[in-house]
Amino acid sequence: GSALGTARERDGVRRAERTRSHRAGSTRPMESSNGGAAAMAWGSALGITAVYVGSLYLWPEVPSEGRNHPRTVRKRFASLAGACAAACVPVMRVITASPVSEAVARAGVTPPASLVGALGIAPRPMAAATSTVASLGLAAALFLGPLTHLAIDGRLHRRFVDALRVDTALKLRDYCVAPLSEEFAFRACVAPTLLWSGSCTVASAVFLSPMCFGAAHLHHFRELRRRRGGAVGALAAIGAQFAYTAAFGSFATFAFLRTGHLCGPVAAHSFCNVMGLPDLWGAWGHRRKSVVVGAYVVGIAAFVAGLWPATDPRLHPGSAWDDLVAVGR
């Protein structure tokens, strides 16, 4: 009887030790190598890019219609919704990780409590408003030269009135769906996945993650080659597009991380799509060249001077900038 009681006591002790060990493990930070976590996070970023671009080609291409045909455009709206839903998975995995990542534990911060908070789409009107004002204001400053050019030529009012009249599938794509879906996938999903996993610093997120955004536009090469009749012209065009989209992506990522809400980057993206690429040659040869070129210089200076003050986290109630800086150290 005593031997049986002793065996039971030993079993009870072992069960208690296993329980304590399990509970301690659930609160202890992950001790896996940071390299492995970084590889997984960057792999997720590339996966989001591949799924986003791949969703555009789910539908059989009709040569007589092309990608700008309204029927093709509407089909792609549906597949993009699925791609954006899939892009949420890595974010959810990172913010609900148990145990928490080593970087988060070391920083002593808490990941967002909800997915909508991590994605910057929480229903917080003040956060959305301050993000929109700051991001859109900075984008307008950067485009002061093109805005001045259009105003002098009497085309500014018509440009925006026409854009606000969303009466075609192409306008809906260019000014609404593309800005919303691209900012959601490449800002709201890619950046938090990298940062909350401790896989990079905020500087790396701002300057390197937009490479995924730029790469997502490389699939236009085939169409550009067909339209321009050769590979050289298509390569030049796709290179310029990559550089422009990556540069905008850095600004949009910075604005998203500093203000903490996606509304600002989406509004800035839509504005930039309405404006298009700056007409530098037209500005240089303009009849009022000094005014137009001067507006370019003033606008760029205002953008640089206002970039940090306008996105100061203290002005934006949705910002988690300080926490993200701490995690990325």
CSV table of C-alpha atoms in Angstrom, one decimal:
chain,number,residue,atom,x,y,z
A,1,GLY,CA,0.0,0.0,0.0
A,2,SER,CA,2.8,2.4,0.9
A,3,ALA,CA,4.6,1.6,-2.4
A,4,LEU,CA,1.5,2.3,-4.4
A,5,GLY,CA,1.0,5.6,-2.5
A,6,THR,CA,4.6,6.6,-3.2
A,7,ALA,CA,4.2,5.9,-6.9
A,8,ARG,CA,1.1,8.0,-7.0
A,9,GLU,CA,2.9,10.8,-5.3
A,10,ARG,CA,5.7,10.7,-7.8
A,11,ASP,CA,3.2,10.8,-10.7
A,12,GLY,CA,1.5,13.8,-9.1
A,13,VAL,CA,4.8,15.6,-8.8
A,14,ARG,CA,5.7,14.9,-12.4
A,15,ARG,CA,2.3,16.2,-13.6
A,16,ALA,CA,2.6,19.3,-11.6
A,17,GLU,CA,6.1,19.9,-13.0
A,18,ARG,CA,4.8,19.5,-16.5
A,19,THR,CA,2.0,21.9,-15.9
A,20,ARG,CA,4.4,24.5,-14.5
A,21,SER,CA,6.7,24.1,-17.4
A,22,HIS,CA,3.9,24.5,-19.9
A,23,ARG,CA,2.6,27.6,-18.2
A,24,ALA,CA,6.1,29.1,-18.0
A,25,GLY,CA,6.7,28.4,-21.7
A,26,SER,CA,3.5,30.2,-22.7
A,27,THR,CA,4.8,33.5,-21.3
A,28,ARG,CA,8.5,33.0,-22.1
A,29,PRO,CA,9.7,34.7,-25.4
A,30,MET,CA,10.6,32.6,-28.3
A,31,GLU,CA,14.3,31.5,-28.2
A,32,SER,CA,14.4,30.5,-31.8
A,33,SER,CA,17.0,32.2,-33.9
A,34,ASN,CA,16.2,35.6,-35.2
A,35,GLY,CA,17.4,34.6,-38.6
A,36,GLY,CA,14.7,32.0,-38.8
A,37,ALA,CA,12.0,34.4,-37.8
A,38,ALA,CA,13.3,37.0,-40.3
A,39,ALA,CA,13.3,34.4,-43.1
A,40,MET,CA,9.7,33.5,-42.3
A,41,ALA,CA,8.6,37.1,-42.2
A,42,TRP,CA,10.3,38.1,-45.4
A,43,GLY,CA,9.0,34.9,-47.0
A,44,SER,CA,5.5,36.0,-45.9
A,45,ALA,CA,6.1,39.4,-47.5
A,46,LEU,CA,7.1,37.8,-50.8
A,47,GLY,CA,4.2,35.4,-50.5
A,48,ILE,CA,1.8,38.4,-50.1
A,49,THR,CA,3.3,39.9,-53.3
A,50,ALA,CA,3.0,36.6,-55.2
A,51,VAL,CA,-0.6,36.0,-54.1
A,52,TYR,CA,-1.6,39.6,-54.9
A,53,VAL,CA,-0.1,39.5,-58.5
A,54,GLY,CA,-1.3,35.9,-59.0
A,55,SER,CA,-4.9,36.9,-58.2
A,56,LEU,CA,-4.9,39.1,-61.2
A,57,TYR,CA,-4.3,36.2,-63.5
A,58,LEU,CA,-6.9,33.8,-62.1
A,59,TRP,CA,-9.1,34.7,-65.0
A,60,PRO,CA,-8.3,33.5,-68.6
A,61,GLU,CA,-7.1,36.5,-70.6
A,62,VAL,CA,-9.1,37.4,-73.6
A,63,PRO,CA,-6.7,38.9,-76.2
A,64,SER,CA,-9.4,41.0,-77.8
A,65,GLU,CA,-10.3,42.6,-74.4
A,66,GLY,CA,-7.0,43.1,-72.6
A,67,ARG,CA,-6.5,44.0,-68.9
A,68,ASN,CA,-8.4,47.3,-69.3
A,69,HIS,CA,-11.7,45.8,-70.5
A,70,PRO,CA,-14.5,46.5,-68.0
A,71,ARG,CA,-15.3,42.8,-67.7
A,72,THR,CA,-11.7,41.9,-66.9
A,73,VAL,CA,-11.4,44.8,-64.5
A,74,ARG,CA,-14.5,43.7,-62.6
A,75,LYS,CA,-13.4,40.1,-62.4
A,76,ARG,CA,-10.1,41.2,-60.9
A,77,PHE,CA,-11.9,43.2,-58.2
A,78,ALA,CA,-13.2,39.9,-56.9
A,79,SER,CA,-9.9,38.1,-56.9
A,80,LEU,CA,-8.1,41.0,-55.3
A,81,ALA,CA,-10.5,40.8,-52.4
A,82,GLY,CA,-9.5,37.2,-51.8
A,83,ALA,CA,-5.8,38.2,-52.1
A,84,CYS,CA,-6.2,40.9,-49.4
A,85,ALA,CA,-8.0,38.4,-47.1
A,86,ALA,CA,-5.1,36.0,-47.5
A,87,ALA,CA,-2.6,38.8,-46.8
A,88,CYS,CA,-4.1,39.1,-43.2
A,89,VAL,CA,-3.0,35.6,-42.2
A,90,PRO,CA,0.7,36.4,-41.6
A,91,VAL,CA,-0.2,39.5,-39.6
A,92,MET,CA,-2.6,37.5,-37.4
A,93,ARG,CA,0.0,34.9,-36.8
A,94,VAL,CA,2.6,37.4,-35.7
A,95,ILE,CA,0.4,39.4,-33.3
A,96,THR,CA,-1.1,36.3,-31.7
A,97,ALA,CA,2.2,34.4,-31.4
A,98,SER,CA,2.6,32.4,-28.2
A,99,PRO,CA,5.2,32.7,-26.9
A,100,VAL,CA,5.8,36.2,-28.1
A,101,SER,CA,8.8,37.0,-30.3
A,102,GLU,CA,12.1,37.7,-28.6
A,103,ALA,CA,12.1,41.2,-30.0
A,104,VAL,CA,8.7,42.1,-28.6
A,105,ALA,CA,9.6,40.6,-25.2
A,106,ARG,CA,13.0,42.5,-25.1
A,107,ALA,CA,11.2,45.8,-26.0
A,108,GLY,CA,8.7,45.3,-23.2
A,109,VAL,CA,5.8,46.2,-25.4
A,110,THR,CA,2.5,44.5,-26.2
A,111,PRO,CA,1.4,43.6,-29.8
A,112,PRO,CA,-1.9,45.1,-31.1
A,113,ALA,CA,-4.8,43.5,-29.3
A,114,SER,CA,-6.8,43.1,-32.5
A,115,LEU,CA,-6.3,42.5,-36.2
A,116,VAL,CA,-8.0,45.7,-37.2
A,117,GLY,CA,-5.6,47.6,-34.9
A,118,ALA,CA,-2.5,46.0,-36.4
A,119,LEU,CA,-3.8,46.7,-39.9
A,120,GLY,CA,-4.5,50.3,-39.2
A,121,ILE,CA,-8.2,50.1,-40.1
A,122,ALA,CA,-9.8,50.4,-36.6
A,123,PRO,CA,-13.0,52.5,-36.7
A,124,ARG,CA,-11.4,55.5,-35.0
A,125,PRO,CA,-12.6,58.7,-36.8
A,126,MET,CA,-10.0,61.0,-35.3
A,127,ALA,CA,-7.1,58.7,-36.1
A,128,ALA,CA,-8.4,58.3,-39.7
A,129,ALA,CA,-8.8,62.1,-40.1
A,130,THR,CA,-5.4,63.1,-38.8
A,131,SER,CA,-3.7,60.4,-40.9
A,132,THR,CA,-5.5,61.6,-44.0
A,133,VAL,CA,-4.8,65.3,-43.5
A,134,ALA,CA,-1.1,64.6,-42.8
A,135,SER,CA,-0.5,62.2,-45.7
A,136,LEU,CA,-2.6,64.0,-48.3
A,137,GLY,CA,-1.1,67.3,-47.3
A,138,LEU,CA,2.5,66.0,-47.7
A,139,ALA,CA,1.6,64.4,-51.1
A,140,ALA,CA,0.1,67.7,-52.3
A,141,ALA,CA,3.2,69.5,-51.2
A,142,LEU,CA,5.4,67.1,-53.1
A,143,PHE,CA,3.2,67.6,-56.2
A,144,LEU,CA,3.1,71.4,-55.9
A,145,GLY,CA,5.1,71.7,-59.2
A,146,PRO,CA,2.6,69.6,-61.2
A,147,LEU,CA,-0.4,71.2,-59.5
A,148,THR,CA,1.0,74.6,-60.5
A,149,HIS,CA,1.7,73.4,-64.0
A,150,LEU,CA,-1.9,72.2,-64.4
A,151,ALA,CA,-3.3,75.4,-62.8
A,152,ILE,CA,-1.5,77.7,-65.2
A,153,ASP,CA,-2.6,75.7,-68.2
A,154,GLY,CA,-6.2,75.8,-66.9
A,155,ARG,CA,-6.4,72.0,-66.5
A,156,LEU,CA,-6.4,71.6,-62.8
A,157,HIS,CA,-10.1,71.9,-62.1
A,158,ARG,CA,-11.0,69.6,-65.0
A,159,ARG,CA,-8.5,67.0,-63.8
A,160,PHE,CA,-10.0,66.6,-60.4
A,161,VAL,CA,-13.7,67.0,-61.4
A,162,ASP,CA,-13.2,64.2,-64.0
A,163,ALA,CA,-11.5,62.0,-61.4
A,164,LEU,CA,-14.2,62.5,-58.8
A,165,ARG,CA,-16.8,61.4,-61.4
A,166,VAL,CA,-16.2,57.7,-61.0
A,167,ASP,CA,-18.3,56.6,-63.9
A,168,THR,CA,-16.2,53.8,-65.4
A,169,ALA,CA,-14.6,50.6,-64.3
A,170,LEU,CA,-11.2,52.0,-65.1
A,171,LYS,CA,-11.7,55.0,-62.8
A,172,LEU,CA,-13.0,52.8,-60.1
A,173,ARG,CA,-9.9,50.7,-60.4
A,174,ASP,CA,-7.4,53.5,-60.6
A,175,TYR,CA,-8.7,55.8,-58.0
A,176,CYS,CA,-10.5,53.5,-55.5
A,177,VAL,CA,-9.8,49.8,-55.7
A,178,ALA,CA,-6.1,49.9,-56.6
A,179,PRO,CA,-5.1,52.4,-53.9
A,180,LEU,CA,-7.2,50.6,-51.3
A,181,SER,CA,-6.1,47.0,-52.1
A,182,GLU,CA,-2.4,47.9,-52.7
A,183,GLU,CA,-2.1,49.9,-49.5
A,184,PHE,CA,-3.9,47.2,-47.6
A,185,ALA,CA,-1.6,44.4,-48.9
A,186,PHE,CA,1.7,46.2,-49.0
A,187,ARG,CA,1.4,48.6,-46.1
A,188,ALA,CA,-1.2,47.2,-43.7
A,189,CYS,CA,-0.1,43.6,-44.0
A,190,VAL,CA,3.6,43.5,-45.1
A,191,ALA,CA,5.0,46.2,-42.8
A,192,PRO,CA,3.3,44.9,-39.5
A,193,THR,CA,4.4,41.3,-40.4
A,194,LEU,CA,8.0,42.4,-40.6
A,195,LEU,CA,8.0,44.7,-37.6
A,196,TRP,CA,6.0,42.8,-35.0
A,197,SER,CA,8.0,39.7,-35.7
A,198,GLY,CA,11.2,41.7,-35.0
A,199,SER,CA,12.6,40.9,-38.4
A,200,CYS,CA,13.7,44.4,-39.3
A,201,THR,CA,14.0,48.0,-38.0
A,202,VAL,CA,11.5,50.6,-39.0
A,203,ALA,CA,14.1,52.0,-41.4
A,204,SER,CA,14.4,48.7,-43.2
A,205,ALA,CA,10.6,48.4,-43.3
A,206,VAL,CA,10.3,51.9,-44.8
A,207,PHE,CA,13.0,51.4,-47.4
A,208,LEU,CA,13.1,47.7,-48.2
A,209,SER,CA,9.5,46.5,-47.9
A,210,PRO,CA,8.4,48.8,-50.7
A,211,MET,CA,10.6,46.7,-53.0
A,212,CYS,CA,7.7,44.2,-52.8
A,213,PHE,CA,5.3,46.9,-53.9
A,214,GLY,CA,7.6,47.8,-56.8
A,215,ALA,CA,8.0,44.2,-57.8
A,216,ALA,CA,4.2,43.8,-57.9
A,217,HIS,CA,4.2,46.1,-61.0
A,218,LEU,CA,6.9,44.2,-63.0
A,219,HIS,CA,4.2,41.9,-64.5
A,220,HIS,CA,3.2,44.9,-66.8
A,221,PHE,CA,6.4,44.2,-68.8
A,222,ARG,CA,4.7,41.9,-71.3
A,223,GLU,CA,1.9,44.4,-72.1
A,224,LEU,CA,4.5,47.3,-72.3
A,225,ARG,CA,6.6,45.2,-74.7
A,226,ARG,CA,3.6,44.5,-76.9
A,227,ARG,CA,2.5,48.2,-76.8
A,228,ARG,CA,6.0,49.6,-77.5
A,229,GLY,CA,7.1,47.0,-80.0
A,230,GLY,CA,10.3,46.0,-78.3
A,231,ALA,CA,12.0,45.0,-75.1
A,232,VAL,CA,14.3,48.0,-74.7
A,233,GLY,CA,11.5,50.5,-74.4
A,234,ALA,CA,9.5,48.2,-72.2
A,235,LEU,CA,12.5,47.7,-69.9
A,236,ALA,CA,13.0,51.5,-69.6
A,237,ALA,CA,9.3,52.0,-68.8
A,238,ILE,CA,9.1,49.2,-66.3
A,239,GLY,CA,12.3,50.4,-64.6
A,240,ALA,CA,10.9,53.9,-64.2
A,241,GLN,CA,7.6,52.4,-62.9
A,242,PHE,CA,9.5,50.3,-60.4
A,243,ALA,CA,11.5,53.3,-59.1
A,244,TYR,CA,8.4,55.5,-58.9
A,245,THR,CA,6.3,52.9,-57.1
A,246,ALA,CA,9.1,51.9,-54.7
A,247,ALA,CA,9.7,55.6,-53.9
A,248,PHE,CA,6.0,56.2,-53.2
A,249,GLY,CA,5.9,53.0,-51.2
A,250,SER,CA,8.6,54.3,-48.9
A,251,PHE,CA,6.6,57.5,-48.3
A,252,ALA,CA,3.4,55.5,-47.8
A,253,THR,CA,5.0,53.0,-45.4
A,254,PHE,CA,6.5,55.9,-43.4
A,255,ALA,CA,3.1,57.7,-43.2
A,256,PHE,CA,1.3,54.5,-42.2
A,257,LEU,CA,3.8,53.6,-39.4
A,258,ARG,CA,4.0,57.1,-38.1
A,259,THR,CA,0.2,57.9,-38.2
A,260,GLY,CA,-1.0,54.4,-37.4
A,261,HIS,CA,-4.0,54.5,-39.8
A,262,LEU,CA,-4.4,53.3,-43.4
A,263,CYS,CA,-6.7,56.1,-44.5
A,264,GLY,CA,-3.8,58.5,-45.0
A,265,PRO,CA,-1.8,56.3,-47.3
A,266,VAL,CA,-4.9,55.3,-49.3
A,267,ALA,CA,-5.9,59.0,-49.8
A,268,ALA,CA,-2.3,59.9,-50.9
A,269,HIS,CA,-2.2,56.9,-53.2
A,270,SER,CA,-5.4,57.9,-54.9
A,271,PHE,CA,-4.2,61.5,-55.2
A,272,CYS,CA,-1.0,60.4,-56.9
A,273,ASN,CA,-2.9,58.2,-59.3
A,274,VAL,CA,-5.0,61.2,-60.3
A,275,MET,CA,-1.9,63.3,-60.8
A,276,GLY,CA,0.1,60.7,-62.7
A,277,LEU,CA,3.9,61.0,-63.3
A,278,PRO,CA,5.2,64.6,-63.1
A,279,ASP,CA,5.7,66.1,-66.6
A,280,LEU,CA,9.3,67.2,-66.0
A,281,TRP,CA,10.0,67.9,-69.7
A,282,GLY,CA,6.9,69.9,-70.0
A,283,ALA,CA,7.8,71.9,-66.9
A,284,TRP,CA,11.3,72.6,-68.2
A,285,GLY,CA,9.9,73.9,-71.6
A,286,HIS,CA,6.9,75.7,-70.2
A,287,ARG,CA,6.3,79.3,-71.2
A,288,ARG,CA,6.3,80.2,-67.4
A,289,LYS,CA,9.2,77.9,-66.7
A,290,SER,CA,10.5,79.9,-63.7
A,291,VAL,CA,7.1,79.7,-61.9
A,292,VAL,CA,6.6,76.0,-62.6
A,293,VAL,CA,10.1,75.0,-61.7
A,294,GLY,CA,10.1,77.2,-58.7
A,295,ALA,CA,6.9,75.5,-57.5
A,296,TYR,CA,8.7,72.1,-57.9
A,297,VAL,CA,11.5,73.4,-55.7
A,298,VAL,CA,9.3,74.9,-53.0
A,299,GLY,CA,7.0,71.8,-53.0
A,300,ILE,CA,9.9,69.4,-52.5
A,301,ALA,CA,11.4,71.6,-49.7
A,302,ALA,CA,8.0,71.8,-48.0
A,303,PHE,CA,7.6,68.0,-48.2
A,304,VAL,CA,11.1,67.4,-46.7
A,305,ALA,CA,10.6,70.0,-44.0
A,306,GLY,CA,7.1,68.8,-43.0
A,307,LEU,CA,7.6,65.1,-43.3
A,308,TRP,CA,8.5,64.5,-39.6
A,309,PRO,CA,6.4,67.2,-37.9
A,310,ALA,CA,3.2,66.4,-39.8
A,311,THR,CA,3.5,62.7,-38.9
A,312,ASP,CA,4.5,63.3,-35.3
A,313,PRO,CA,2.9,60.3,-33.3
A,314,ARG,CA,1.7,62.7,-30.7
A,315,LEU,CA,-0.7,64.2,-33.2
A,316,HIS,CA,-2.0,60.8,-34.3
A,317,PRO,CA,-4.0,58.8,-31.7
A,318,GLY,CA,-3.6,55.5,-33.7
A,319,SER,CA,0.2,55.6,-33.9
A,320,ALA,CA,2.3,52.7,-32.5
A,321,TRP,CA,5.5,54.2,-33.8
A,322,ASP,CA,7.4,54.2,-30.5
A,323,ASP,CA,6.6,50.6,-29.8
A,324,LEU,CA,7.6,49.6,-33.4
A,325,VAL,CA,10.9,51.5,-33.0
A,326,ALA,CA,11.6,49.6,-29.7
A,327,VAL,CA,10.8,46.2,-31.2
A,328,GLY,CA,13.0,46.9,-34.3
A,329,ARG,CA,16.1,47.8,-32.3
